[in-house]
Coordinates of C-alpha atoms in Angstrom, one line a residue:
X733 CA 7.1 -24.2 27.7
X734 CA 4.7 -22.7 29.8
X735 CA 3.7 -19.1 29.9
X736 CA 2.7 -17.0 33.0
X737 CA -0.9 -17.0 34.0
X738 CA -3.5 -14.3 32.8
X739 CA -3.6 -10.9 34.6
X740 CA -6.8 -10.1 36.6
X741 CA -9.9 -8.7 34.9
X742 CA -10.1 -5.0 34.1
X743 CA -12.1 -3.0 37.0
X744 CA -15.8 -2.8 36.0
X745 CA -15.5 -5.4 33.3
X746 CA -17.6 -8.5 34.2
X747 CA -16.5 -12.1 33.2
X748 CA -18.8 -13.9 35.3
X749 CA -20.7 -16.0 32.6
X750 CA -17.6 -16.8 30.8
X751 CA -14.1 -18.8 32.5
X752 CA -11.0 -17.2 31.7
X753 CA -8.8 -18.5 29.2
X754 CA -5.8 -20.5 30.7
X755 CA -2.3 -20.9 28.6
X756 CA -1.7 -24.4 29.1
X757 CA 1.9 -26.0 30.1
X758 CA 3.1 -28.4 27.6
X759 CA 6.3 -29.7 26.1
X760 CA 7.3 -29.6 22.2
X761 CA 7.2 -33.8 22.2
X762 CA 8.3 -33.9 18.2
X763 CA 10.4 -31.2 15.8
X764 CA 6.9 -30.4 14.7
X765 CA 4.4 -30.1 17.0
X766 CA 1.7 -27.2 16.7
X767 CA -0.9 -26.9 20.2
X768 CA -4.2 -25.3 19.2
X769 CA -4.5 -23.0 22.4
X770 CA -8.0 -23.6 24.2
X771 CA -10.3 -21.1 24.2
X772 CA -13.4 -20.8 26.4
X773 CA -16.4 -21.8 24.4
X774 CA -19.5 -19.0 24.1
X775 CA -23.0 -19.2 25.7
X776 CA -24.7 -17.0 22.3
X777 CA -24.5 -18.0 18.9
X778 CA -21.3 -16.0 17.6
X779 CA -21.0 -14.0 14.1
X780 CA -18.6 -16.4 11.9
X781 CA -15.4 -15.1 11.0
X782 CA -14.4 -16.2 7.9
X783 CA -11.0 -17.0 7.4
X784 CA -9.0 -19.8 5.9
X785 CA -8.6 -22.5 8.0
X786 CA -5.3 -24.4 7.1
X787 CA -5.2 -28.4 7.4
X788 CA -3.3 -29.8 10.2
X789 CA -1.2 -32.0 7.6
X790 CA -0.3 -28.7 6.2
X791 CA 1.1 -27.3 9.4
X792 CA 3.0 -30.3 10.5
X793 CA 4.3 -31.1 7.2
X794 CA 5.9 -27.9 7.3
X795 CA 8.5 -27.8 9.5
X796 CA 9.9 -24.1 11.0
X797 CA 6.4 -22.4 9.8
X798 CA 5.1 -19.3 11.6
X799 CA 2.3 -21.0 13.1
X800 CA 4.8 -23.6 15.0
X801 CA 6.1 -20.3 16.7
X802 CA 2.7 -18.8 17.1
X803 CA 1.7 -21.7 19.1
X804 CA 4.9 -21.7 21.8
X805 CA 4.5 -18.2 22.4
X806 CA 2.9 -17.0 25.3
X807 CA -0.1 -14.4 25.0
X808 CA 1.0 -10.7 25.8
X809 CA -2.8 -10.2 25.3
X810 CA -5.7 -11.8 27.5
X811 CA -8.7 -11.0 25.1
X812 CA -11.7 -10.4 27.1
X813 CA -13.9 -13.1 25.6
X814 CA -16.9 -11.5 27.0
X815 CA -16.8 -8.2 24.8
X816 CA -16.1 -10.2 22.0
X817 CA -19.1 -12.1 23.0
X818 CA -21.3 -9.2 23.7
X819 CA -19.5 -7.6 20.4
X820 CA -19.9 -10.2 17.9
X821 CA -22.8 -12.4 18.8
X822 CA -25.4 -13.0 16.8
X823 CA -28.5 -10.6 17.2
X824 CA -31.8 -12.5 18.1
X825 CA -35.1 -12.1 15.4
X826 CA -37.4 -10.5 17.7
X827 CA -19.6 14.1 -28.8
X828 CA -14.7 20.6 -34.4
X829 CA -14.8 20.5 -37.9
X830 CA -12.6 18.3 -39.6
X831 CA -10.4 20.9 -41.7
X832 CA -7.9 18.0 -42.8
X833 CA -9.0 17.5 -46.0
X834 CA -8.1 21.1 -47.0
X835 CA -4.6 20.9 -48.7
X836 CA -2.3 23.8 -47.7
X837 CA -0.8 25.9 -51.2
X838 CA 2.3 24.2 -52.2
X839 CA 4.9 26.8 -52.9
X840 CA 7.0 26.6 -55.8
X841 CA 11.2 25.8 -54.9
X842 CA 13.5 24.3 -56.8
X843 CA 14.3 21.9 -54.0
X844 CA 14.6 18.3 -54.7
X845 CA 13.0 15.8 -52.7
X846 CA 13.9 12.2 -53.0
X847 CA 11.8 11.4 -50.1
X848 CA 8.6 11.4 -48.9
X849 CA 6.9 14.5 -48.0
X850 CA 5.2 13.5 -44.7
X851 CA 8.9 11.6 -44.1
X852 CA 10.7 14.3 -45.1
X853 CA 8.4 16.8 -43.0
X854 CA 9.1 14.6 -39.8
X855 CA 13.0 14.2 -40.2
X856 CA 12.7 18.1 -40.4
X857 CA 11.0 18.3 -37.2
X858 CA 13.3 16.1 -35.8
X859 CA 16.3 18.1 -37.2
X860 CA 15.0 21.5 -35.8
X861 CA 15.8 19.8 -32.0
X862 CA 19.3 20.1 -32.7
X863 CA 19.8 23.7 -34.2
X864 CA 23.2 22.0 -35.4
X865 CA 24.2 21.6 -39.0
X866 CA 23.5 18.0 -40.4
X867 CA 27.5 17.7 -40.5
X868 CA 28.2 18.2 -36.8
X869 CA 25.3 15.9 -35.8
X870 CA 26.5 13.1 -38.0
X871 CA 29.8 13.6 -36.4
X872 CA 28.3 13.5 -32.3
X873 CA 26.8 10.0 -34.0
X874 CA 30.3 9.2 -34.8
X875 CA 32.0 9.9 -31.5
X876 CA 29.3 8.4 -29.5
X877 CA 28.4 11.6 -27.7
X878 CA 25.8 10.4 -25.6
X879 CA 25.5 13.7 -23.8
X880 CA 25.4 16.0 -26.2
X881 CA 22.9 13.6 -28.3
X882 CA 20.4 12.8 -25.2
X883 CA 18.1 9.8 -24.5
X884 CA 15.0 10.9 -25.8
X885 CA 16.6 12.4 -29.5
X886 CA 18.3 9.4 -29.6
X887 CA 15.5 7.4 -29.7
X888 CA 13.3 9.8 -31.7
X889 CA 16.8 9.0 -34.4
X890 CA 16.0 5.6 -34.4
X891 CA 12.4 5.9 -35.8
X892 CA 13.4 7.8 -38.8
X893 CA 16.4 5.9 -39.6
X894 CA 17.0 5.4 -43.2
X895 CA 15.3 2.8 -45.3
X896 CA 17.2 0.6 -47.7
X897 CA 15.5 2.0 -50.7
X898 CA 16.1 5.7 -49.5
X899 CA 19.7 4.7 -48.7
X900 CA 20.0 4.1 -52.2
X901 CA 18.1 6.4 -53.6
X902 CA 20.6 9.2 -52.2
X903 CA 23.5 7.3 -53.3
X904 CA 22.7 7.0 -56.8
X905 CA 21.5 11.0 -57.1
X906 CA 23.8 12.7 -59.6
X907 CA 22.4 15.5 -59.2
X908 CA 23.0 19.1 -58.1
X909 CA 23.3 18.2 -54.1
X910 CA 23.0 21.6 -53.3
X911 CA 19.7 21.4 -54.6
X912 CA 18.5 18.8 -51.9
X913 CA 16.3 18.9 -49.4
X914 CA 17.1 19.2 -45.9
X915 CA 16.0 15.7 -44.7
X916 CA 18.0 14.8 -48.3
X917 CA 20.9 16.2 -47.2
X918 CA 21.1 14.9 -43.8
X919 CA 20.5 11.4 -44.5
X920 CA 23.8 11.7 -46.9
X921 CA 25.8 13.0 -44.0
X922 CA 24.8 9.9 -42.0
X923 CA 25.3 7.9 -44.5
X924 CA 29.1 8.5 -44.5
X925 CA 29.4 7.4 -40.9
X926 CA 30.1 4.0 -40.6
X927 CA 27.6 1.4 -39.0
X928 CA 25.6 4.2 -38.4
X929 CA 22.5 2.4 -36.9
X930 CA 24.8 -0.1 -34.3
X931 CA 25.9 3.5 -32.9
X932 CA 22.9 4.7 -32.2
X933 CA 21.7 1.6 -31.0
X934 CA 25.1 1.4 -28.4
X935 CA 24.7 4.5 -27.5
X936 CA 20.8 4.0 -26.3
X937 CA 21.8 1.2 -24.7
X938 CA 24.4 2.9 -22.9
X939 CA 22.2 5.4 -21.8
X940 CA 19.1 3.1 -20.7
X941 CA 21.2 0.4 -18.9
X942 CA 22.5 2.5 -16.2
X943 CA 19.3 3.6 -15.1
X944 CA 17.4 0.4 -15.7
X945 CA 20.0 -1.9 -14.1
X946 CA 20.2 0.7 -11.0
X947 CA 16.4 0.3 -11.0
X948 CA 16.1 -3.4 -10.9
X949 CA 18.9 -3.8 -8.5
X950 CA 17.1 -1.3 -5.9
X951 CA 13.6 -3.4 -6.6
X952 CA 15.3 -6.5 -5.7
X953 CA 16.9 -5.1 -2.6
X954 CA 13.6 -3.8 -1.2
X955 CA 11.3 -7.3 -2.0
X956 CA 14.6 -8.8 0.2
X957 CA 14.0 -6.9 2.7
X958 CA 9.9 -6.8 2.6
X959 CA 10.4 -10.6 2.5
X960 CA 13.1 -10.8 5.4
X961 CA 11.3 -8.4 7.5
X962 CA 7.7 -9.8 7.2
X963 CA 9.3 -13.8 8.0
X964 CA 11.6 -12.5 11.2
X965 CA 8.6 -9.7 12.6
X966 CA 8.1 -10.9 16.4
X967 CA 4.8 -8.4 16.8
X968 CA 3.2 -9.6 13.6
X969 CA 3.8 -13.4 15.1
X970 CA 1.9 -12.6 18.3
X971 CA -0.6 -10.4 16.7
X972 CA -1.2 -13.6 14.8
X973 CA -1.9 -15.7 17.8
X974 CA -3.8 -13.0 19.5
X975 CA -6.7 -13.0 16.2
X976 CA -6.3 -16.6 16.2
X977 CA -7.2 -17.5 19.8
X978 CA -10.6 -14.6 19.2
X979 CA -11.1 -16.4 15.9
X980 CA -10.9 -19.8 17.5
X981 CA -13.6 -18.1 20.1
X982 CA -15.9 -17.3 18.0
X983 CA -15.9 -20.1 15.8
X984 CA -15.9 -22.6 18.2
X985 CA -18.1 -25.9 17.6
X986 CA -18.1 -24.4 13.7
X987 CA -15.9 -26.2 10.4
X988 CA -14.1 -23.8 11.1
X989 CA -13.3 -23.3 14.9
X990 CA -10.2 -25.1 16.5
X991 CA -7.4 -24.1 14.4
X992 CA -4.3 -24.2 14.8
X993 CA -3.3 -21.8 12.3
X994 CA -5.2 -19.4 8.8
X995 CA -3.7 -18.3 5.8
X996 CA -2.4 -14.8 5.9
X997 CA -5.3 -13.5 3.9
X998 CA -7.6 -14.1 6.1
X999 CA -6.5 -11.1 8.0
X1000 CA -8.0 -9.2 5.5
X1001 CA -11.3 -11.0 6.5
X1002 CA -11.6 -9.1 10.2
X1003 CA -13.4 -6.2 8.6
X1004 CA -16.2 -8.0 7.2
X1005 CA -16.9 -9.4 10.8
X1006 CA -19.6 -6.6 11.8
X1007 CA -20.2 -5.9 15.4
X1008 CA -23.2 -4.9 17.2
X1009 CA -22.1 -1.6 17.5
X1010 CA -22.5 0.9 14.3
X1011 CA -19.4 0.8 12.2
X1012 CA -17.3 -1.4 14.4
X1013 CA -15.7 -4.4 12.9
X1014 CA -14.1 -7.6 14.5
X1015 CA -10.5 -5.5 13.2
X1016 CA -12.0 -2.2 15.0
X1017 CA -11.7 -4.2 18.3
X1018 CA -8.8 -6.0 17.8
X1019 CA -6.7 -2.9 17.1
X1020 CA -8.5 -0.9 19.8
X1021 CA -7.7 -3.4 22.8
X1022 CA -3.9 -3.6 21.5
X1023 CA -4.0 -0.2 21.6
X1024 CA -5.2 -0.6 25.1
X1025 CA -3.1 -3.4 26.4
X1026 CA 0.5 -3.7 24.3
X1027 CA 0.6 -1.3 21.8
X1028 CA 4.2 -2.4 20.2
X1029 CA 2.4 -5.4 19.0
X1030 CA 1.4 -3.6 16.1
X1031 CA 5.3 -2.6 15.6
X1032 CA 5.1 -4.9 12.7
X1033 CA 2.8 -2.5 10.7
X1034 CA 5.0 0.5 10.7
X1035 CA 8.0 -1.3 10.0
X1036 CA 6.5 -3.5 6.7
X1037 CA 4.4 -0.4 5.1
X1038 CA 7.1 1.7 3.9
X1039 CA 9.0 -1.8 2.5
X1040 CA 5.8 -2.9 1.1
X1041 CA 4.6 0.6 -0.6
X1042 CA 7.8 0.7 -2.5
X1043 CA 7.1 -2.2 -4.6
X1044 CA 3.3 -1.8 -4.5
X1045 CA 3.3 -1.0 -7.8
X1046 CA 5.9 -3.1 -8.9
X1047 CA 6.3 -6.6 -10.1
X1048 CA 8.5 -9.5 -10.1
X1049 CA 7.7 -11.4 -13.2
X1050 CA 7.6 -7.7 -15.5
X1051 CA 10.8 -7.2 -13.7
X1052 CA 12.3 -10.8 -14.7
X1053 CA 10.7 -10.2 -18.5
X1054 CA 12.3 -6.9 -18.5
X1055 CA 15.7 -8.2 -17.6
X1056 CA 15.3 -10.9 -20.0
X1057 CA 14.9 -8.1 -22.6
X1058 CA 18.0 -6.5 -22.1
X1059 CA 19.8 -9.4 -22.1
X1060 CA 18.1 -10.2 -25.7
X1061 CA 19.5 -6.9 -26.7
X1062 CA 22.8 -6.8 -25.0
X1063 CA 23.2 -10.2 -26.8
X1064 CA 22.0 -8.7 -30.4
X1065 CA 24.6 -5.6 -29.9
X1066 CA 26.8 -7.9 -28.8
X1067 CA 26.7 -9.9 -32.3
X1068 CA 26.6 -6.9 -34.2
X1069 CA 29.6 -5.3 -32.9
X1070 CA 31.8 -8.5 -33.7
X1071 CA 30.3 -8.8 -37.4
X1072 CA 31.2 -5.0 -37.9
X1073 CA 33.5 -4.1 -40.4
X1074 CA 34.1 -1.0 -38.3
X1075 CA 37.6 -1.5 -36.0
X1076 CA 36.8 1.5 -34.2
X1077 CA 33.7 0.3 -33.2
X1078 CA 35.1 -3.2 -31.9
X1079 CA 37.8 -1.4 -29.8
X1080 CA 35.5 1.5 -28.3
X1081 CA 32.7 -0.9 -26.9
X1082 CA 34.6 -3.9 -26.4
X1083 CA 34.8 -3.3 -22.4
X1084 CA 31.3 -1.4 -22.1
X1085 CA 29.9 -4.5 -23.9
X1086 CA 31.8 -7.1 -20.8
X1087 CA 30.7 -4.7 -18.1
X1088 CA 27.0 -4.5 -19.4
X1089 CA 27.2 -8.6 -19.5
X1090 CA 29.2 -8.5 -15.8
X1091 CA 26.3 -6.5 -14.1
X1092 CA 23.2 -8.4 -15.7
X1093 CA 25.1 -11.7 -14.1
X1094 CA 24.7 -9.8 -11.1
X1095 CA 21.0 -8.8 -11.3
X1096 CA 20.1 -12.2 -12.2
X1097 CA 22.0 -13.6 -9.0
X1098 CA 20.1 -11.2 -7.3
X1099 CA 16.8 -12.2 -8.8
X1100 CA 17.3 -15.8 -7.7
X1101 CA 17.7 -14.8 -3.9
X1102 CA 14.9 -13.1 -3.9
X1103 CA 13.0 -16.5 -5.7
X1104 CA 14.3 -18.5 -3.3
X1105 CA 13.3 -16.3 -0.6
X1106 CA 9.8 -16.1 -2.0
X1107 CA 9.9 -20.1 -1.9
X1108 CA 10.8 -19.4 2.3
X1109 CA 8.0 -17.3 2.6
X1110 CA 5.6 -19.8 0.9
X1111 CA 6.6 -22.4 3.4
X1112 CA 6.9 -20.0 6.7
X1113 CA 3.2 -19.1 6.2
X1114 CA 1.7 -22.4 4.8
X1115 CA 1.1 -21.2 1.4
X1116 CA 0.8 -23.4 -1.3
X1117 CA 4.3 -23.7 -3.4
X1118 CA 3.4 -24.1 -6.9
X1119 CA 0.4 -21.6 -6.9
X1120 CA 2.4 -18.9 -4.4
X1121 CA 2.3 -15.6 -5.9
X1122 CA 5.6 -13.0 -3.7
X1123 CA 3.4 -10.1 -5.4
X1124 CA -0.2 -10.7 -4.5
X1125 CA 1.0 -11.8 -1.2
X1126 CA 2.5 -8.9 0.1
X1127 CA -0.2 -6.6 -1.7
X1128 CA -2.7 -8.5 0.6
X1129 CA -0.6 -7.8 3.7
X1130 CA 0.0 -4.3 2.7
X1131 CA -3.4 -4.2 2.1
X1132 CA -4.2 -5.7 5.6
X1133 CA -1.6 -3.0 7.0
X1134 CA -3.7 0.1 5.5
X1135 CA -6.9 -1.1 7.1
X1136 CA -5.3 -1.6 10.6
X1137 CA -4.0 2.1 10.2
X1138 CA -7.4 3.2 9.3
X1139 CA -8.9 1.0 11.9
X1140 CA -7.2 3.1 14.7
X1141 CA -8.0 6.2 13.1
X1142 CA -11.5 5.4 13.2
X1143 CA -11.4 4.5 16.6
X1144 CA -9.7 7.2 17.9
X1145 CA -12.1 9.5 15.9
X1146 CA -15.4 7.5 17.4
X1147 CA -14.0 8.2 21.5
X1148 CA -13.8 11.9 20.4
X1149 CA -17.0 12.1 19.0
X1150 CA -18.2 9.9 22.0
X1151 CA -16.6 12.5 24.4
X1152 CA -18.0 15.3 23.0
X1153 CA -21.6 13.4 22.9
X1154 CA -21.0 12.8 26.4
X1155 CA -19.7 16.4 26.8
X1156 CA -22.7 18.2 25.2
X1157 CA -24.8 16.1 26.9
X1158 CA -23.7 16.9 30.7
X1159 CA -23.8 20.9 30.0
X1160 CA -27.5 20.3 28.7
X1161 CA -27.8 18.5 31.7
X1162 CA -26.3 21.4 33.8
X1163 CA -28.1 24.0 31.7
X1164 CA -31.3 22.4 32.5
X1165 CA -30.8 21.9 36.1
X1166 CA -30.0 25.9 36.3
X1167 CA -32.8 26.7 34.2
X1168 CA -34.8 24.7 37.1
X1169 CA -33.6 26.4 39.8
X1170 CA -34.0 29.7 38.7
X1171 CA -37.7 29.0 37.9
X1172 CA -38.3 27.7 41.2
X1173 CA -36.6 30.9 43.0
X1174 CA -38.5 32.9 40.7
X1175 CA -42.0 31.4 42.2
X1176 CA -40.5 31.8 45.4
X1177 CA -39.9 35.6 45.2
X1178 CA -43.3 36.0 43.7
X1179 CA -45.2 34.4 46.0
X1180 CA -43.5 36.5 48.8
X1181 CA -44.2 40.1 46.8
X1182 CA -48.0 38.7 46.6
X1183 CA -48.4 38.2 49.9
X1184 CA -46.8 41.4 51.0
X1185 CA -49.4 43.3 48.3
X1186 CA -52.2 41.1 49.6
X1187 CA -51.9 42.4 53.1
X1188 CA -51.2 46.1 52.1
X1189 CA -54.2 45.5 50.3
X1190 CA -56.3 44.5 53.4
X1191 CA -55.2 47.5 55.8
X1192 CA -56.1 50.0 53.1
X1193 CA -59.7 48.3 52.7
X1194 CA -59.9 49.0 56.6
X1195 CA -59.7 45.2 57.7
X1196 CA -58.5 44.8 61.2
X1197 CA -55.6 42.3 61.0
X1198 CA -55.5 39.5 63.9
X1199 CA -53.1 39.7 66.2
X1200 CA -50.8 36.9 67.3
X1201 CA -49.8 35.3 70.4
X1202 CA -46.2 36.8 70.0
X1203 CA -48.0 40.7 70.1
X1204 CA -50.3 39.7 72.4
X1205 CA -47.7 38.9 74.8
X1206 CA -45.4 42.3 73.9
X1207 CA -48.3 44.2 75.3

């Protein structure tokens, strides 16, 4: 398949010392058959740019890869290998007082504690949340009222959960149970409730799955998509063959010149390629003359970068180990609610416990498709299978996508300072130039006020002036 020859040089632009690069007609002779596009080689010594060069083997081995399109495409782009030459060529050698040991007064009460001070102090923090009587909480903890209970003094309720020897050290008092302390009393209310601990553990559940299995779901669907988008993205394939033909350029005759494709983080790579202009890197160029020539070949980068940012800070293995953790205490609940000696119990979760086991079926369905398509995008881009990493390779590329995006920012922020340079530098030009001119028409009009004086000057001293041919005539 051939492509259509390249476009005529840009006015002003001169490509004498170098041929233009000619997309060559060929024919794909085998299911895999990558062309390494020729490239014109340089007359200077070029700047290396150092990217990952990956093994022919590797490419045809792999059938369908990105790098088998990259090579059938034909270039939107004609890079002018003399700026990159002129560009990138190498340059020539011409640290309060502690007050915690002061114990506070004790007051005297005839309350009875059976528990521990600091334990009962923190069960009477926890208590004071509720501004409910220890009977009415005990009963929400018996109805399973997860709204009226909440997430978050649910889970404070599970830290001070009774201990065996407290259990029945309230069981055995004999006591006047008026007498009691608050923390006292309300562990004796939730004693009463049956299975009191498997509630509050249901009901945290309840309350954590919902969100957490929304969460994981709407993960999955966005590294799909990040995945799906980056393999099927027609700009990012040609912006690919576009650095790869420069690279090829300027590593010609090198190790590392004459490939046919380099591992996606390489791209990363064009930055540390330093031009021979101040703070313009191999990626300043690049993005600059797309900018110039086919700007939609950088379509790519606005369509990935919101898909990538969303799982930026995200991960699949914690999200697999997380998973695995609910399943460990779906599983445990599970167990629990079948040895309980609590009917109730049995019949009220019985149906929240097979929907809870339904959807984490689901999300690990899920979680396969998106291994499998991580395993695609190993192979489409040459990666190495057993070593491939889905998370480190899109933060590279979303990496790569930030630094294109502050490439063009710094380009487009250079050509304004560059035309207001330019600008300042024609009005000095014109300021000076008027400055000139007024200096010379000042001399001018002085030298015609001192010859006027100097001949005023003259009659008055009594000097006879000469007469001229023009008066001489008149008379």
């Amino acid at each position: 398949m051939g492509g259509p020859p390249p476009p005529p040089p840009p006015p002003g632009v001169n490509t004498a010392p170098i041929m233009p690069s000619v997309v060559p007609t060929y024919q794909m002779a085998a299911p895999i058959s990558i062309i390494v596009v020729p490239t014109p080689t340089p007359s200077k010594k070029m700047k290396i740019y150092n990217w990952t060069k990956i093994q022919d083997r590797t490419l045809r081995t792999s059938a369908g890869n990105v790098w088998e399109k990259v090579s059938a495409l034909s270039d939107r782009i004609h890079p002018d290998f003399h700026a990159v030459e002129e560009m990138f060529s190498q340059k020539t050698v011409s640290h309060a007082n502690d007050m915690s040991d002061s114990a506070p007064m004790k007051k005297k009460s005839e309350v009875i504690s059976l528990l521990d001070s600091k334990r009962s102090m923190n069960i009477n923090i926890f208590l004071k949340q509720f501004k409910r009587a220890n009977s009415e909480i005990a009963s929400l903890i018996s109805a399973g009222d997860t709204q009226q209970l909440g997430q978050e003094k649910l889970v404070l309720l599970q830290k001070i959960m009774p201990q065996p020897d407290e259990v029945e050290a309230i069981s055995r008092f004999e006591g006047d149970e008026t007498k009691l302390g608050n923390a006292e009393q309300f562990f004796k209310e939730l004693i009463k409730v049956g299975d009191y601990k498997l509630r509050v553990n249901i009901m945290i559940l309840n309350i954590d799955f919902v969100s957490t299995a929304a969460e994981m779901r709407a993960t999955l669907n966005d590294y799909k998509s990040a995945i799906e988008t980056t393999i099927s993205s027609i700009s990012l394939e040609q912006f690919l063959r576009l650095v790869l033909r420069i690279g090829n350029f300027m590593n010609k005759g090198r190790y590392a010149g004459n490939a046919a494709g380099f591992r996606l983080c390489s791209l990363c790579k064009l930055t540390d390629t330093k031009s021979n202009r101040s703070r313009v890197t191999l990626l300043h160029y690049i993005v600059e003359e797309v900018y110039k020539q086919d700007e939609a070949m950088l379509t790519f980068v606005e369509k990935l970068q919101p898909l990538l940012l969303s799982i930026s800070r995200k991960s699949l293995d914690n999200l697999e180990s997380e998973l695995n953790v609910t399943k460990g205490s779906v599983s445990t609940i599970s167990k629990a609610i079948k040895q309980s000696k609590e009917e109730l119990i049995k019949e009220k979760y019985k149906d929240f416990i097979a929907d809870v086991t339904n959807q984490l079926k689901e999300i690990y369905h899920q979680l396969d498709e998106v291994k499998n398509q991580s395993k695609k995008l190993a192979k489409f881009f040459c990666e190495d299978e057993k070593t491939f990493s889905v998370d480190e390779f899109l933060l590279e590329l979303l990496t790569f996508l930030e630094k294109c995006e502050q490439a063009h920012t710094d380009n487009v922020r250079r050509k304004e300072l560059e035309e207001k340079n330019a600008k300042r530098k024609r009005e000095r030009e014109e300021a000076s130039k008027k400055k000139t001119a007024k200096k010379q028409s000042k001399r001018e009009s002085e030298g015609e006020v001192d010859l006027v004086e100097m001949l005023l000057g003259e009659i008055k001293n009594g000097k006879t002036l000469r007469r001229t041919r023009r008066t001489e005539r008149a008379n």
